[in-house]
Amino acid sequence: MLSRKIPVRETILAGAIGLLLILAASRFSGFVAPANLANVFNDTAPLIILALGQMVVILTRCIDLSVAANLALTGMAVAMINVAFPDLPIPVIIAIAILLGGLMGAINGILVWKLSIPPIVVTLGTMTIFRGMIFLISDGKWVNSHEMSASFTGFPRAEILGLPILSWAAIVAVVIFAVVMSRTPLGRSIYAVGGNPHAAVYTGINVGKTQFFAFVISGALAGLTGYLWVARYAVAYVDIAGGFELEVVAACVIGGISIAGGIGSVGGAVLGALFLGVVKNALPVVNISPFWQLAISGSAILIAVAFNASAGRTKGRIILKSAEKST
């Protein structure tokens, strides 16, 4: 029954995205031109990458509210490194970004795993700490485009087969996570921990350790996105990506990732991010105030949560009926 619910949700979400595209095209036909759709996807690429990491965390019955602060701190750190060492190869910069992000994710994971502090409390705390650290290392100053090397800012914008590397990074991440979540022991452990942590323990799965790795993955992706974000926009400052963590969580919830854990898919997370990306880009085209984006996103979240609750009640009734028949 569960395997049928998720594709239905994804089909509905894909249909909603299609309707938004049709609505935008009715006002401006150029909106659905391949070049513009590629731009919309490129704009949404950072959200897709972060949503994949958040998906892994939420599936284990946790949440990571520090992803945007992680992104900002890593982005500022690598921007400052680039200013100090402009000839440092881009692969090294990317490796540093991923390691820094993963380290911040590991801090979250350790606090949740070893100290049993609720994830929302941990990540709210580290979110504030990371933002404060940006101010400390930068002294509140900006790193602007003229201070960054051409290779640093040019890498995410370089095109391969007509798409910027930023877009390809999101595509590669989606493919990797689709394989990891469906065909590896780690992916199965993540679903097991979220679905029934007590049963997972009896099968030999270390719940805390699995949650730790989920936070590391989320942090590493936030670190990677930090470099891509700062390099694409060619600026780094304290408040970069402020509030973006809520958009990341919204993408997951809209995409059908259950806050209760154990239910969700890579496809759902991607569609949730694309829905928000299309809404953000389509509203100005149809002459609707961008402030309505918040209302639309909030409504979509409520509908998604209601859908989850309905699915859960239906599943519960089926289990009860099966139990009655067996007795």
Short mmCIF file of C-alpha atoms in Angstrom, two decimals:
data_model
loop_
_atom_site.label_atom_id
_atom_site.label_comp_id
_atom_site.label_asym_id
_atom_site.label_seq_id
_atom_site.Cartn_x
_atom_site.Cartn_y
_atom_site.Cartn_z
CA MET A 1 0.00 0.00 0.00
CA LEU A 2 2.80 2.40 0.91
CA SER A 3 4.57 1.80 -2.39
CA ARG A 4 1.42 2.95 -4.18
CA LYS A 5 0.98 6.12 -2.16
CA ILE A 6 4.33 7.71 -2.93
CA PRO A 7 4.03 7.52 -6.77
CA VAL A 8 0.49 8.96 -6.54
CA ARG A 9 1.80 11.91 -4.54
CA GLU A 10 4.69 12.47 -6.95
CA THR A 11 2.30 12.30 -9.90
CA ILE A 12 0.05 14.92 -8.31
CA LEU A 13 3.03 17.15 -7.58
CA ALA A 14 4.36 16.80 -11.11
CA GLY A 15 0.89 17.69 -12.37
CA ALA A 16 0.85 20.81 -10.16
CA ILE A 17 4.21 21.86 -11.59
CA GLY A 18 2.84 21.30 -15.09
CA LEU A 19 -0.21 23.47 -14.34
CA LEU A 20 2.04 26.24 -13.05
CA LEU A 21 4.07 26.08 -16.25
CA ILE A 22 0.91 26.23 -18.38
CA LEU A 23 -0.36 29.20 -16.36
CA ALA A 24 2.93 31.04 -16.78
CA ALA A 25 3.06 30.18 -20.50
CA SER A 26 -0.45 31.61 -20.98
CA ARG A 27 0.91 34.99 -19.90
CA PHE A 28 4.37 34.70 -21.42
CA SER A 29 5.07 31.91 -23.88
CA GLY A 30 8.81 32.36 -23.51
CA PHE A 31 8.62 31.05 -19.95
CA VAL A 32 8.46 27.45 -21.19
CA ALA A 33 11.22 27.92 -23.74
CA PRO A 34 13.99 25.35 -23.14
CA ALA A 35 16.55 28.06 -22.36
CA ASN A 36 14.31 29.63 -19.71
CA LEU A 37 13.40 26.27 -18.18
CA ALA A 38 17.12 25.54 -17.94
CA ASN A 39 17.56 28.84 -16.09
CA VAL A 40 14.72 27.95 -13.71
CA PHE A 41 16.34 24.59 -13.02
CA ASN A 42 19.71 26.26 -12.46
CA ASP A 43 18.11 28.67 -9.98
CA THR A 44 16.58 25.71 -8.16
CA ALA A 45 19.74 23.56 -8.19
CA PRO A 46 21.02 24.70 -4.74
CA LEU A 47 17.62 23.94 -3.22
CA ILE A 48 17.59 20.48 -4.83
CA ILE A 49 21.03 19.63 -3.42
CA LEU A 50 20.13 20.82 0.07
CA ALA A 51 16.73 19.08 -0.06
CA LEU A 52 18.45 15.76 -0.74
CA GLY A 53 20.54 16.14 2.40
CA GLN A 54 17.56 17.29 4.45
CA MET A 55 15.57 14.33 3.14
CA VAL A 56 18.13 11.89 4.55
CA VAL A 57 18.01 13.60 7.95
CA ILE A 58 14.21 13.77 8.09
CA LEU A 59 13.91 10.12 7.10
CA THR A 60 15.77 9.23 10.32
CA ARG A 61 13.24 11.20 12.42
CA CYS A 62 15.54 14.20 12.78
CA ILE A 63 15.69 17.68 11.25
CA ASP A 64 18.59 19.97 10.31
CA LEU A 65 17.83 23.67 10.69
CA SER A 66 21.51 24.64 10.38
CA VAL A 67 21.93 23.90 6.65
CA ALA A 68 21.67 27.53 5.52
CA ALA A 69 24.07 28.70 8.23
CA ASN A 70 26.42 25.86 7.26
CA LEU A 71 26.17 27.00 3.64
CA ALA A 72 26.92 30.59 4.60
CA LEU A 73 29.86 29.79 6.87
CA THR A 74 31.44 27.41 4.36
CA GLY A 75 30.86 29.89 1.54
CA MET A 76 32.53 32.69 3.50
CA ALA A 77 35.42 30.42 4.50
CA VAL A 78 36.22 29.27 0.96
CA ALA A 79 35.78 32.81 -0.39
CA MET A 80 38.35 34.07 2.13
CA ILE A 81 40.66 31.16 1.28
CA ASN A 82 40.37 32.09 -2.39
CA VAL A 83 41.26 35.70 -1.64
CA ALA A 84 44.31 34.59 0.35
CA PHE A 85 45.35 31.86 -2.12
CA PRO A 86 43.91 32.79 -5.53
CA ASP A 87 45.88 30.09 -7.35
CA LEU A 88 44.47 27.25 -5.25
CA PRO A 89 42.87 24.71 -7.65
CA ILE A 90 39.08 24.58 -7.70
CA PRO A 91 38.95 20.84 -6.86
CA VAL A 92 40.84 21.65 -3.65
CA ILE A 93 38.39 24.47 -2.86
CA ILE A 94 35.48 22.08 -3.42
CA ALA A 95 37.09 19.42 -1.21
CA ILE A 96 37.61 21.99 1.57
CA ALA A 97 33.99 23.11 1.27
CA ILE A 98 32.67 19.53 1.51
CA LEU A 99 34.95 18.71 4.45
CA LEU A 100 34.02 21.88 6.35
CA GLY A 101 30.34 21.26 5.75
CA GLY A 102 30.67 17.61 6.74
CA LEU A 103 32.48 18.63 9.94
CA MET A 104 29.63 20.95 10.91
CA GLY A 105 27.17 18.18 10.14
CA ALA A 106 29.23 15.81 12.30
CA ILE A 107 28.97 18.24 15.22
CA ASN A 108 25.19 18.10 14.91
CA GLY A 109 25.28 14.33 14.62
CA ILE A 110 27.49 13.82 17.65
CA LEU A 111 25.29 16.01 19.84
CA VAL A 112 22.17 14.12 18.75
CA TRP A 113 23.79 10.68 18.94
CA LYS A 114 25.94 10.82 22.06
CA LEU A 115 24.11 13.41 24.17
CA SER A 116 20.57 12.52 23.03
CA ILE A 117 19.66 16.19 22.58
CA PRO A 118 16.57 16.71 20.39
CA PRO A 119 17.69 17.46 16.81
CA ILE A 120 15.63 20.66 16.54
CA VAL A 121 17.33 22.04 19.66
CA VAL A 122 20.80 21.04 18.47
CA THR A 123 20.45 22.52 15.01
CA LEU A 124 18.80 25.72 16.23
CA GLY A 125 21.81 26.18 18.49
CA THR A 126 24.42 25.38 15.85
CA MET A 127 22.57 27.56 13.34
CA THR A 128 23.13 30.55 15.61
CA ILE A 129 26.73 29.54 16.36
CA PHE A 130 27.62 29.15 12.68
CA ARG A 131 26.11 32.54 11.84
CA GLY A 132 28.11 34.08 14.66
CA MET A 133 31.29 32.43 13.41
CA ILE A 134 30.82 34.04 9.99
CA PHE A 135 30.89 37.44 11.64
CA LEU A 136 33.97 36.51 13.69
CA ILE A 137 36.09 35.25 10.79
CA SER A 138 35.01 38.05 8.41
CA ASP A 139 34.76 40.86 10.97
CA GLY A 140 31.39 41.60 9.42
CA LYS A 141 32.92 42.48 6.05
CA TRP A 142 31.85 41.29 2.61
CA VAL A 143 33.95 39.41 0.11
CA ASN A 144 33.08 40.92 -3.27
CA SER A 145 33.51 39.70 -6.84
CA HIS A 146 36.58 41.80 -7.60
CA GLU A 147 38.40 40.05 -4.74
CA MET A 148 37.63 36.56 -6.02
CA SER A 149 39.61 34.85 -8.77
CA ALA A 150 38.03 34.32 -12.19
CA SER A 151 38.33 30.54 -11.88
CA PHE A 152 36.58 30.61 -8.47
CA THR A 153 33.52 32.46 -9.74
CA GLY A 154 33.56 30.95 -13.21
CA PHE A 155 33.41 27.26 -12.31
CA PRO A 156 29.66 26.97 -11.40
CA ARG A 157 28.77 29.04 -14.48
CA ALA A 158 30.85 27.05 -16.97
CA GLU A 159 28.57 25.11 -19.33
CA ILE A 160 28.68 21.46 -20.34
CA LEU A 161 26.20 20.35 -22.99
CA GLY A 162 24.30 23.61 -22.59
CA LEU A 163 23.87 23.40 -18.81
CA PRO A 164 25.96 25.17 -16.14
CA ILE A 165 28.04 23.02 -13.82
CA LEU A 166 25.74 24.12 -10.97
CA SER A 167 22.88 22.32 -12.70
CA TRP A 168 25.03 19.27 -13.39
CA ALA A 169 26.01 19.15 -9.71
CA ALA A 170 22.33 18.86 -8.80
CA ILE A 171 21.72 16.21 -11.47
CA VAL A 172 24.71 14.11 -10.33
CA ALA A 173 23.59 14.44 -6.70
CA VAL A 174 20.09 13.21 -7.60
CA VAL A 175 21.48 10.18 -9.46
CA ILE A 176 23.87 9.29 -6.62
CA PHE A 177 21.17 9.57 -3.96
CA ALA A 178 18.70 7.58 -6.04
CA VAL A 179 21.21 4.72 -6.06
CA VAL A 180 22.31 5.12 -2.43
CA MET A 181 18.78 5.24 -1.02
CA SER A 182 17.49 2.27 -3.02
CA ARG A 183 20.44 -0.04 -3.44
CA THR A 184 22.85 0.31 -0.51
CA PRO A 185 22.82 -0.85 3.13
CA LEU A 186 23.08 2.78 4.26
CA GLY A 187 19.93 3.73 2.37
CA ARG A 188 18.01 0.76 3.79
CA SER A 189 19.26 1.59 7.28
CA ILE A 190 18.06 5.18 6.97
CA TYR A 191 14.56 4.03 6.05
CA ALA A 192 14.57 1.37 8.78
CA VAL A 193 15.63 3.84 11.49
CA GLY A 194 12.88 6.26 10.51
CA GLY A 195 10.24 3.63 9.99
CA ASN A 196 10.69 1.77 13.27
CA PRO A 197 13.83 2.54 15.30
CA HIS A 198 13.09 -0.17 17.87
CA ALA A 199 12.81 -2.86 15.22
CA ALA A 200 15.93 -1.47 13.53
CA VAL A 201 17.92 -2.08 16.72
CA TYR A 202 16.87 -5.74 16.74
CA THR A 203 18.14 -6.13 13.17
CA GLY A 204 21.58 -4.88 14.22
CA ILE A 205 21.27 -1.27 13.02
CA ASN A 206 22.85 1.39 15.21
CA VAL A 207 20.16 4.10 15.25
CA GLY A 208 22.35 6.88 16.65
CA LYS A 209 25.19 6.12 14.26
CA THR A 210 22.83 6.14 11.28
CA GLN A 211 21.45 9.52 12.35
CA PHE A 212 25.03 10.77 12.74
CA PHE A 213 25.85 9.80 9.16
CA ALA A 214 22.63 11.47 7.98
CA PHE A 215 23.77 14.76 9.53
CA VAL A 216 27.24 14.39 8.01
CA ILE A 217 25.72 13.87 4.56
CA SER A 218 23.45 16.89 4.99
CA GLY A 219 26.36 18.99 6.19
CA ALA A 220 28.65 17.92 3.35
CA LEU A 221 26.00 18.85 0.78
CA ALA A 222 25.48 22.20 2.52
CA GLY A 223 29.23 22.79 2.31
CA LEU A 224 29.31 21.99 -1.39
CA THR A 225 26.33 24.27 -1.95
CA GLY A 226 28.09 26.99 0.03
CA TYR A 227 30.90 27.15 -2.51
CA LEU A 228 28.54 26.91 -5.50
CA TRP A 229 26.26 29.64 -4.09
CA VAL A 230 29.03 32.12 -3.25
CA ALA A 231 30.88 31.49 -6.52
CA ARG A 232 27.72 31.84 -8.61
CA TYR A 233 26.62 35.12 -7.03
CA ALA A 234 30.23 36.31 -6.56
CA VAL A 235 29.64 37.65 -3.06
CA ALA A 236 29.91 36.38 0.52
CA TYR A 237 28.47 38.06 3.61
CA VAL A 238 27.10 37.24 7.07
CA ASP A 239 23.41 36.94 6.19
CA ILE A 240 23.78 34.97 2.98
CA ALA A 241 20.93 32.45 2.46
CA GLY A 242 19.14 33.80 5.53
CA GLY A 243 16.00 31.77 6.23
CA PHE A 244 16.76 29.35 3.39
CA GLU A 245 16.64 26.40 5.79
CA LEU A 246 12.85 26.80 5.98
CA GLU A 247 12.58 26.59 2.21
CA VAL A 248 14.66 23.41 2.27
CA VAL A 249 12.36 21.81 4.86
CA ALA A 250 9.34 22.99 2.87
CA ALA A 251 10.67 21.32 -0.29
CA CYS A 252 10.98 18.03 1.58
CA VAL A 253 7.54 18.20 3.20
CA ILE A 254 5.85 19.21 -0.06
CA GLY A 255 7.69 16.36 -1.76
CA GLY A 256 6.19 13.83 0.65
CA ILE A 257 9.06 13.31 3.07
CA SER A 258 7.24 12.50 6.31
CA ILE A 259 8.41 14.48 9.35
CA ALA A 260 7.63 11.34 11.34
CA GLY A 261 10.43 9.60 9.42
CA GLY A 262 10.75 6.53 7.25
CA ILE A 263 8.57 7.70 4.36
CA GLY A 264 9.74 9.62 1.30
CA SER A 265 11.78 9.38 -1.85
CA VAL A 266 14.48 11.14 -3.82
CA GLY A 267 11.98 11.89 -6.56
CA GLY A 268 9.64 13.50 -4.07
CA ALA A 269 12.35 15.76 -2.64
CA VAL A 270 13.37 16.85 -6.14
CA LEU A 271 9.78 17.57 -7.19
CA GLY A 272 9.18 19.52 -3.98
CA ALA A 273 12.21 21.70 -4.72
CA LEU A 274 11.16 22.14 -8.35
CA PHE A 275 7.65 23.13 -7.27
CA LEU A 276 9.04 25.92 -5.09
CA GLY A 277 11.48 26.93 -7.83
CA VAL A 278 8.74 27.19 -10.45
CA VAL A 279 6.49 29.11 -8.05
CA LYS A 280 9.29 31.58 -7.34
CA ASN A 281 10.00 32.18 -11.02
CA ALA A 282 6.43 32.02 -12.34
CA LEU A 283 4.68 34.45 -9.99
CA PRO A 284 6.25 37.60 -11.45
CA VAL A 285 5.35 36.41 -14.94
CA VAL A 286 1.64 36.10 -14.08
CA ASN A 287 1.68 39.48 -12.28
CA ILE A 288 1.25 38.00 -8.81
CA SER A 289 3.21 39.56 -5.95
CA PRO A 290 6.22 37.47 -4.89
CA PHE A 291 4.91 37.75 -1.33
CA TRP A 292 2.21 35.27 -2.35
CA GLN A 293 5.01 32.72 -2.71
CA LEU A 294 4.98 32.32 1.07
CA ALA A 295 1.23 31.77 1.13
CA ILE A 296 1.39 29.25 -1.73
CA SER A 297 4.30 27.40 -0.15
CA GLY A 298 2.54 27.34 3.22
CA SER A 299 -0.67 26.03 1.67
CA ALA A 300 1.28 23.32 -0.15
CA ILE A 301 2.93 22.30 3.13
CA LEU A 302 -0.45 22.03 4.90
CA ILE A 303 -1.86 19.94 2.04
CA ALA A 304 1.21 17.68 2.10
CA VAL A 305 0.97 17.18 5.88
CA ALA A 306 -2.75 16.44 5.60
CA PHE A 307 -1.97 13.90 2.87
CA ASN A 308 0.60 12.25 5.16
CA ALA A 309 -1.88 12.11 8.03
CA SER A 310 -4.56 10.62 5.79
CA ALA A 311 -2.14 8.02 4.45
CA GLY A 312 -1.10 7.13 7.99
CA ARG A 313 -4.69 6.64 9.14
CA THR A 314 -5.47 4.52 6.09
CA LYS A 315 -2.42 2.36 6.73
CA GLY A 316 -3.46 1.98 10.38
CA ARG A 317 -6.96 0.85 9.44
CA ILE A 318 -5.55 -1.72 7.01
CA ILE A 319 -3.25 -3.12 9.73
CA LEU A 320 -6.17 -3.35 12.16
CA LYS A 321 -8.34 -5.11 9.59
CA SER A 322 -5.56 -7.57 8.85
CA ALA A 323 -5.14 -8.26 12.57
CA GLU A 324 -8.88 -8.84 13.01
CA LYS A 325 -8.93 -11.31 10.12
CA SER A 326 -5.96 -13.20 11.48
CA THR A 327 -7.71 -13.63 14.84
#
